[in-house]
CSV table of C-alpha atoms and ligand atoms in Angstrom, one decimal:
chain,number,residue,atom,x,y,z
A,11,MET,CA,-0.1,0.1,0.3
A,12,GLY,CA,1.1,3.0,-1.2
A,13,THR,CA,0.7,6.9,0.7
A,14,ARG,CA,0.6,9.1,-2.3
A,15,LEU,CA,-3.1,10.1,-1.4
A,16,LEU,CA,-3.6,9.9,1.8
A,17,GLY,CA,-6.0,12.1,4.0
A,18,ARG,CA,-7.3,13.1,0.3
A,19,VAL,CA,-11.4,12.6,-0.2
A,20,ALA,CA,-12.2,11.0,-3.8
A,21,VAL,CA,-14.9,11.0,-6.1
A,22,ILE,CA,-15.1,8.8,-9.0
A,23,THR,CA,-18.1,8.6,-11.2
A,24,GLY,CA,-18.5,5.2,-13.4
A,25,GLY,CA,-16.9,4.1,-11.0
A,26,CYS,CA,-17.9,0.2,-11.0
A,27,ALA,CA,-15.9,-0.8,-14.5
A,28,GLY,CA,-13.0,-0.2,-16.6
A,29,ILE,CA,-11.1,2.7,-15.9
A,30,GLY,CA,-12.9,4.0,-12.9
A,31,LEU,CA,-12.5,1.1,-11.3
A,32,ALA,CA,-8.8,0.1,-11.8
A,33,THR,CA,-8.3,3.4,-10.7
A,34,ALA,CA,-11.2,3.1,-7.8
A,35,ARG,CA,-8.6,0.2,-6.4
A,36,ARG,CA,-5.8,2.8,-7.2
A,37,PHE,CA,-6.5,4.8,-5.5
A,38,VAL,CA,-7.4,3.0,-2.5
A,39,ASP,CA,-4.0,1.7,-2.0
A,40,GLU,CA,-2.7,4.4,-2.2
A,41,GLY,CA,-4.7,5.5,0.9
A,42,ALA,CA,-7.9,7.5,-0.3
A,43,LYS,CA,-11.6,7.6,1.4
A,44,LEU,CA,-13.4,7.1,-1.3
A,45,VAL,CA,-16.8,7.7,-2.7
A,46,ILE,CA,-17.7,5.9,-5.8
A,47,GLY,CA,-20.9,7.3,-7.8
A,48,ASP,CA,-22.8,4.9,-10.7
A,49,VAL,CA,-25.7,3.7,-11.6
A,50,ASN,CA,-25.6,0.4,-11.5
A,51,ALA,CA,-26.7,0.0,-7.4
A,52,GLU,CA,-25.6,-3.9,-7.8
A,53,ALA,CA,-22.2,-3.5,-8.6
A,54,GLY,CA,-21.3,0.0,-6.4
A,55,ALA,CA,-22.4,-2.0,-3.2
A,56,THR,CA,-20.7,-5.0,-4.4
A,57,LEU,CA,-17.3,-2.8,-5.0
A,58,ALA,CA,-18.0,-0.4,-1.8
A,59,ALA,CA,-17.7,-3.8,1.1
A,60,GLU,CA,-14.6,-4.6,-1.1
A,61,LEU,CA,-12.7,-1.3,-0.9
A,62,ASP,CA,-14.4,-0.3,2.1
A,63,ALA,CA,-15.4,2.5,0.3
A,64,THR,CA,-19.0,4.5,-0.3
A,65,PHE,CA,-21.0,3.9,-2.6
A,66,VAL,CA,-24.3,6.3,-3.8
A,67,ALA,CA,-26.0,5.6,-6.9
A,68,VAL,CA,-26.2,8.4,-8.8
A,69,ASP,CA,-27.3,8.9,-12.7
A,70,VAL,CA,-24.5,12.0,-13.5
A,71,THR,CA,-27.4,13.6,-15.6
A,72,ASP,CA,-29.2,14.2,-13.0
A,73,ALA,CA,-28.1,17.7,-11.0
A,74,GLU,CA,-29.6,17.6,-7.7
A,75,GLN,CA,-28.6,13.6,-7.5
A,76,VAL,CA,-24.7,15.1,-8.5
A,77,GLU,CA,-25.2,17.8,-5.6
A,78,ALA,CA,-25.7,14.8,-3.4
A,79,LEU,CA,-23.2,12.6,-4.4
A,80,PHE,CA,-20.4,15.4,-3.7
A,81,GLN,CA,-22.4,16.5,-0.3
A,82,THR,CA,-22.0,12.9,0.9
A,83,ALA,CA,-18.4,12.5,0.1
A,84,PHE,CA,-18.1,16.6,2.2
A,85,ASP,CA,-20.5,15.0,5.0
A,86,THR,CA,-18.6,11.2,5.0
A,87,TYR,CA,-15.2,12.2,5.0
A,88,GLY,CA,-14.7,16.0,6.0
A,89,SER,CA,-13.5,17.7,2.3
A,90,VAL,CA,-13.8,17.1,-1.0
A,91,ASP,CA,-10.5,16.8,-2.6
A,92,ILE,CA,-10.7,15.0,-6.2
A,93,ALA,CA,-13.5,14.9,-8.7
A,94,PHE,CA,-12.7,11.9,-11.6
A,95,ASN,CA,-15.6,12.4,-13.6
A,96,ASN,CA,-15.5,9.2,-15.8
A,97,ALA,CA,-19.1,8.2,-16.5
A,98,GLU,CA,-20.1,7.1,-19.7
A,99,ILE,CA,-22.1,5.7,-22.1
A,100,LEU,CA,-20.5,4.9,-25.8
A,101,PRO,CA,-22.0,5.2,-29.4
A,102,LEU,CA,-24.8,3.2,-30.2
A,103,GLU,CA,-24.6,1.3,-33.7
A,104,GLY,CA,-24.7,4.2,-36.9
A,105,GLY,CA,-22.7,6.6,-34.9
A,106,SER,CA,-22.1,8.9,-38.6
A,107,ILE,CA,-23.9,11.8,-38.4
A,108,LEU,CA,-25.7,10.7,-41.5
A,109,ALA,CA,-27.4,7.4,-39.7
A,110,ALA,CA,-27.6,8.8,-35.8
A,111,GLY,CA,-30.7,10.7,-34.8
A,112,LEU,CA,-31.0,13.9,-32.6
A,113,ASP,CA,-32.3,11.6,-30.0
A,114,ASP,CA,-29.1,9.9,-29.7
A,115,TRP,CA,-26.9,13.1,-30.1
A,116,HIS,CA,-29.0,15.1,-27.0
A,117,ARG,CA,-28.5,11.4,-25.0
A,118,MET,CA,-24.4,11.4,-25.9
A,119,GLN,CA,-24.2,15.0,-24.9
A,120,GLU,CA,-25.9,14.8,-21.5
A,121,VAL,CA,-24.0,11.5,-20.2
A,122,ASN,CA,-21.0,12.1,-21.3
A,123,LEU,CA,-21.1,16.0,-21.3
A,124,THR,CA,-23.6,17.7,-19.7
A,125,SER,CA,-22.6,15.3,-16.5
A,126,VAL,CA,-19.0,16.7,-16.0
A,127,TYR,CA,-19.9,20.3,-15.9
A,128,LEU,CA,-22.7,19.2,-13.1
A,129,CYS,CA,-19.6,17.2,-12.0
A,130,CYS,CA,-17.0,20.4,-11.9
A,131,LYS,CA,-19.8,22.7,-10.3
A,132,ALA,CA,-20.3,20.6,-7.4
A,133,ALA,CA,-16.8,20.1,-6.5
A,134,LEU,CA,-15.6,23.4,-7.0
A,135,ARG,CA,-18.1,24.3,-4.3
A,136,PHE,CA,-16.3,22.7,-1.9
A,137,MET,CA,-12.9,22.5,-3.2
A,138,LEU,CA,-13.1,26.5,-3.9
A,139,GLU,CA,-13.8,26.9,0.0
A,140,GLN,CA,-11.1,24.7,1.1
A,141,LYS,CA,-8.8,26.4,-2.0
A,142,ARG,CA,-7.8,23.2,-3.1
A,143,GLY,CA,-9.0,20.3,-5.3
A,144,SER,CA,-7.9,18.3,-8.2
A,145,ILE,CA,-10.4,17.4,-10.9
A,146,ILE,CA,-9.8,15.0,-14.1
A,147,ASN,CA,-12.6,14.7,-16.8
A,148,THR,CA,-12.0,12.1,-18.8
A,149,ALA,CA,-11.9,12.9,-22.6
A,150,SER,CA,-11.0,10.8,-24.8
A,151,TYR,CA,-8.2,11.0,-28.0
A,152,LEU,CA,-11.3,11.1,-30.1
A,153,ALA,CA,-11.4,14.7,-28.5
A,154,VAL,CA,-8.1,15.7,-30.5
A,155,LEU,CA,-8.1,13.5,-33.4
A,156,GLY,CA,-11.3,12.5,-35.4
A,157,SER,CA,-12.2,9.0,-35.9
A,158,ALA,CA,-12.3,7.8,-39.6
A,159,ASP,CA,-15.3,5.4,-38.3
A,160,SER,CA,-17.7,8.6,-37.3
A,161,ARG,CA,-19.4,8.4,-34.1
A,162,ILE,CA,-19.6,11.7,-34.3
A,163,ALA,CA,-22.3,12.6,-30.7
A,164,TYR,CA,-19.2,10.9,-28.6
A,165,THR,CA,-16.5,12.7,-30.5
A,166,ALA,CA,-18.5,16.4,-30.2
A,167,ALA,CA,-19.0,15.1,-26.2
A,168,LYS,CA,-15.1,14.4,-25.9
A,169,GLY,CA,-14.2,18.2,-27.2
A,170,GLY,CA,-16.8,19.2,-25.2
A,171,VAL,CA,-15.0,18.1,-22.0
A,172,LEU,CA,-11.7,18.5,-22.9
A,173,ALA,CA,-12.8,22.5,-24.2
A,174,LEU,CA,-14.3,23.2,-20.9
A,175,SER,CA,-11.6,21.6,-18.4
A,176,ARG,CA,-9.0,23.5,-20.2
A,177,GLU,CA,-11.5,26.8,-19.3
A,178,LEU,CA,-11.9,25.8,-15.6
A,179,GLY,CA,-8.4,24.8,-15.2
A,180,VAL,CA,-7.0,28.7,-16.3
A,181,GLN,CA,-10.3,30.2,-14.2
A,182,PHE,CA,-9.6,28.3,-11.1
A,183,ALA,CA,-5.4,27.9,-11.3
A,184,ARG,CA,-4.9,31.5,-8.6
A,185,ASP,CA,-7.3,28.8,-6.3
A,186,GLY,CA,-5.2,25.6,-5.8
A,187,ILE,CA,-7.7,23.6,-8.1
A,188,ARG,CA,-6.1,22.0,-11.0
A,189,VAL,CA,-8.3,21.4,-13.7
A,190,ASN,CA,-6.9,18.5,-16.4
A,191,ALA,CA,-8.8,16.2,-19.6
A,192,LEU,CA,-7.6,13.2,-19.4
A,193,CYS,CA,-7.6,11.7,-22.9
A,194,PRO,CA,-7.1,7.8,-23.1
A,195,GLY,CA,-6.2,5.9,-26.3
A,196,PRO,CA,-8.2,2.7,-27.1
A,197,VAL,CA,-8.5,0.4,-23.2
A,198,THR,CA,-9.2,-2.9,-23.6
A,199,SER,CA,-12.2,-4.0,-22.0
A,200,PRO,CA,-14.5,-7.5,-22.4
A,201,LEU,CA,-16.8,-6.1,-25.0
A,202,ALA,CA,-13.6,-4.7,-26.9
A,203,GLN,CA,-11.6,-8.1,-26.9
A,204,GLU,CA,-14.9,-10.2,-27.2
A,205,VAL,CA,-15.8,-7.7,-30.6
A,206,LEU,CA,-12.6,-7.6,-32.0
A,207,ALA,CA,-11.8,-11.4,-31.3
A,208,SER,CA,-14.9,-12.5,-33.9
A,209,GLU,CA,-13.3,-9.6,-36.4
A,210,PRO,CA,-9.4,-10.0,-36.6
A,211,ASP,CA,-8.9,-7.7,-39.7
A,212,ALA,CA,-11.1,-4.5,-37.8
A,213,LEU,CA,-8.0,-5.4,-34.8
A,214,GLU,CA,-5.5,-5.0,-37.6
A,215,ARG,CA,-6.4,-1.9,-39.2
A,216,GLN,CA,-7.0,-0.8,-36.1
A,217,LEU,CA,-3.7,-1.8,-34.2
A,218,VAL,CA,-1.9,-0.4,-37.3
A,219,HIS,CA,-2.4,3.5,-35.9
A,220,ILE,CA,-1.4,2.6,-32.9
A,221,PRO,CA,2.7,2.7,-32.3
A,222,MET,CA,2.7,0.4,-29.4
A,223,GLY,CA,0.1,-2.3,-31.2
A,224,ARG,CA,-1.4,-2.5,-28.6
A,225,PHE,CA,-4.6,-1.5,-26.2
A,226,ALA,CA,-3.9,-0.3,-22.7
A,227,GLU,CA,-5.0,-1.6,-19.9
A,228,PRO,CA,-7.1,0.0,-17.4
A,229,GLN,CA,-4.4,0.3,-14.9
A,230,GLU,CA,-2.3,2.0,-16.9
A,231,ILE,CA,-4.6,4.8,-17.5
A,232,ALA,CA,-5.5,4.3,-13.5
A,233,SER,CA,-2.1,5.1,-12.8
A,234,ALA,CA,-2.0,8.5,-15.2
A,235,VAL,CA,-5.1,9.2,-13.1
A,236,LEU,CA,-3.5,8.5,-9.6
A,237,PHE,CA,-0.3,11.4,-11.3
A,238,LEU,CA,-2.6,14.0,-12.0
A,239,ALA,CA,-4.4,13.6,-8.8
A,240,SER,CA,-1.6,13.2,-7.0
A,241,ASP,CA,0.5,16.4,-6.0
A,242,GLU,CA,3.3,14.9,-8.3
A,243,SER,CA,1.3,17.0,-10.9
A,244,SER,CA,1.6,20.0,-8.9
A,245,PHE,CA,1.9,22.3,-12.2
A,246,ILE,CA,-0.3,20.4,-14.4
A,247,THR,CA,-3.5,22.5,-14.6
A,248,ALA,CA,-5.5,23.5,-17.5
A,249,SER,CA,-3.9,20.2,-20.2
A,250,GLN,CA,-4.8,17.6,-22.4
A,251,PHE,CA,-3.2,15.0,-20.4
A,252,LEU,CA,-2.6,12.1,-23.5
A,253,VAL,CA,-2.3,8.4,-22.6
A,254,ASP,CA,-2.7,6.9,-25.9
A,255,GLY,CA,0.0,4.8,-26.5
A,256,GLY,CA,1.2,7.3,-29.5
A,257,ILE,CA,-1.9,7.2,-31.5
A,258,ALA,CA,-1.8,11.2,-31.5
A,259,GLY,CA,1.3,11.4,-32.3
A,260,ALA,CA,2.0,8.9,-35.5
A,261,TYR,CA,1.6,9.8,-39.2
A,262,VAL,CA,0.7,6.7,-40.4
A,263,THR,CA,1.1,5.0,-43.7
A,264,PRO,CA,-0.9,1.5,-44.7
A,265,THR,CA,1.7,-1.3,-45.0
B,5,LIG,P1,-17.2,1.4,-19.0
B,5,LIG,O1,-18.1,1.8,-20.2
B,5,LIG,O2,-16.5,0.1,-19.0
B,5,LIG,O3,-17.6,2.0,-17.7
B,5,LIG,C1,-18.4,3.5,-17.7
B,5,LIG,C2,-19.3,3.5,-16.4
B,5,LIG,O4,-20.4,4.3,-16.2
B,5,LIG,C3,-20.1,2.2,-15.9
B,5,LIG,O5,-20.0,1.2,-14.6
B,5,LIG,C4,-21.0,2.5,-15.7
B,5,LIG,O6,-22.2,1.8,-15.2
B,5,LIG,C5,-21.3,4.0,-15.8
B,5,LIG,N1,-22.7,4.9,-16.4
B,5,LIG,C6,-22.8,4.7,-17.5
B,5,LIG,N2,-24.1,5.7,-17.8
B,5,LIG,C7,-23.7,6.4,-16.6
B,5,LIG,C8,-24.8,7.7,-15.5
B,5,LIG,N3,-25.3,8.0,-16.5
B,5,LIG,N4,-24.7,7.7,-14.5
B,5,LIG,C9,-23.6,7.4,-13.7
B,5,LIG,N5,-22.7,6.3,-14.1
B,5,LIG,C10,-23.1,6.0,-15.2
B,5,LIG,O7,-16.0,2.9,-19.1
B,5,LIG,P2,-14.9,2.5,-19.6
B,5,LIG,O8,-14.9,1.9,-20.8
B,5,LIG,O9,-14.0,2.3,-18.3
B,5,LIG,O10,-14.5,4.2,-19.8
B,5,LIG,C11,-14.2,5.3,-19.2
B,5,LIG,C12,-13.6,6.8,-19.6
B,5,LIG,O11,-13.2,6.6,-20.8
B,5,LIG,C13,-14.9,6.9,-20.2
B,5,LIG,O12,-15.5,9.3,-20.4
B,5,LIG,C14,-14.9,7.3,-22.0
B,5,LIG,O13,-15.7,7.7,-22.5
B,5,LIG,C15,-13.4,6.9,-22.0
B,5,LIG,N6,-12.8,6.3,-22.8
B,5,LIG,C16,-12.6,5.0,-22.8
B,5,LIG,C17,-12.0,4.2,-23.7
B,5,LIG,C18,-12.0,2.8,-23.8
B,5,LIG,O14,-11.5,2.6,-24.7
B,5,LIG,N7,-12.2,2.2,-23.0
B,5,LIG,C19,-10.9,5.0,-25.1
B,5,LIG,C20,-10.8,6.2,-25.0
B,5,LIG,C21,-11.4,7.2,-23.6
């Protein structure tokens, strides 16, 4: 067990799966007091018991529920030092502007962008009082690159997360609050593994674009979140923090 977050109170949204789950485990390993917010109440209760953390069932698109999530962290542990705003939904089938409907667009903006706005607003209320805090908002490599296999509503939402994080980082820099946008590259997940195993050609095509030639493990992204959450990143704010295996730096020619 480490001590890099000893005495810190962290809130993670979307903590029941993938990157959020790996980060939840890492934060607790480093001594944080943890509050997990997620719609998945069953997984949340199990995880809270495993990590000796607090779980709050929350839909991150609901302003009152988001306020209650951060209030719970403060009431239970006495401060709100870290906010990892990370919950998401993935694009539905047919992510092209030519195929996706307006309802899909609105839903994607609500869950993947408005939620981040709400979580930042709720966290800032406590962090401004404390004059201390680190906010990490999960964007994506698709916030800085266009996807040829288009998923326009997702890409636009993640671009919004990046712009919002940058501006908040600038606005609150002199209040002791850092705000960074985490931009992960493609990460392994059970679903992605299953799909790609059944489509080896698609996997090969995708791997051509990743200089490291593989997807990230959730734990590798969690290490970056830990860095941004801890004092080791004390001079980093308003950043576009790419953890992408080199994708954004590559000029790729087909072989
Ligand atoms: P995931 O789909 O594995 O987990 C998302 C979590 O969010 C789940 O626990 C889910 O229950 C929760 N959630 C969904 N809707 C919610 C809502 N309305 N309110 C509260 N909780 C809700 O996600 P992941 O793949 O680990 O991705 C985490 C973040 O990283 C996301 O913001 C995603 O866009 C971003 N990202 C992922 C990848 C990747 O390849 N996995 C790549 C780039 C960026």
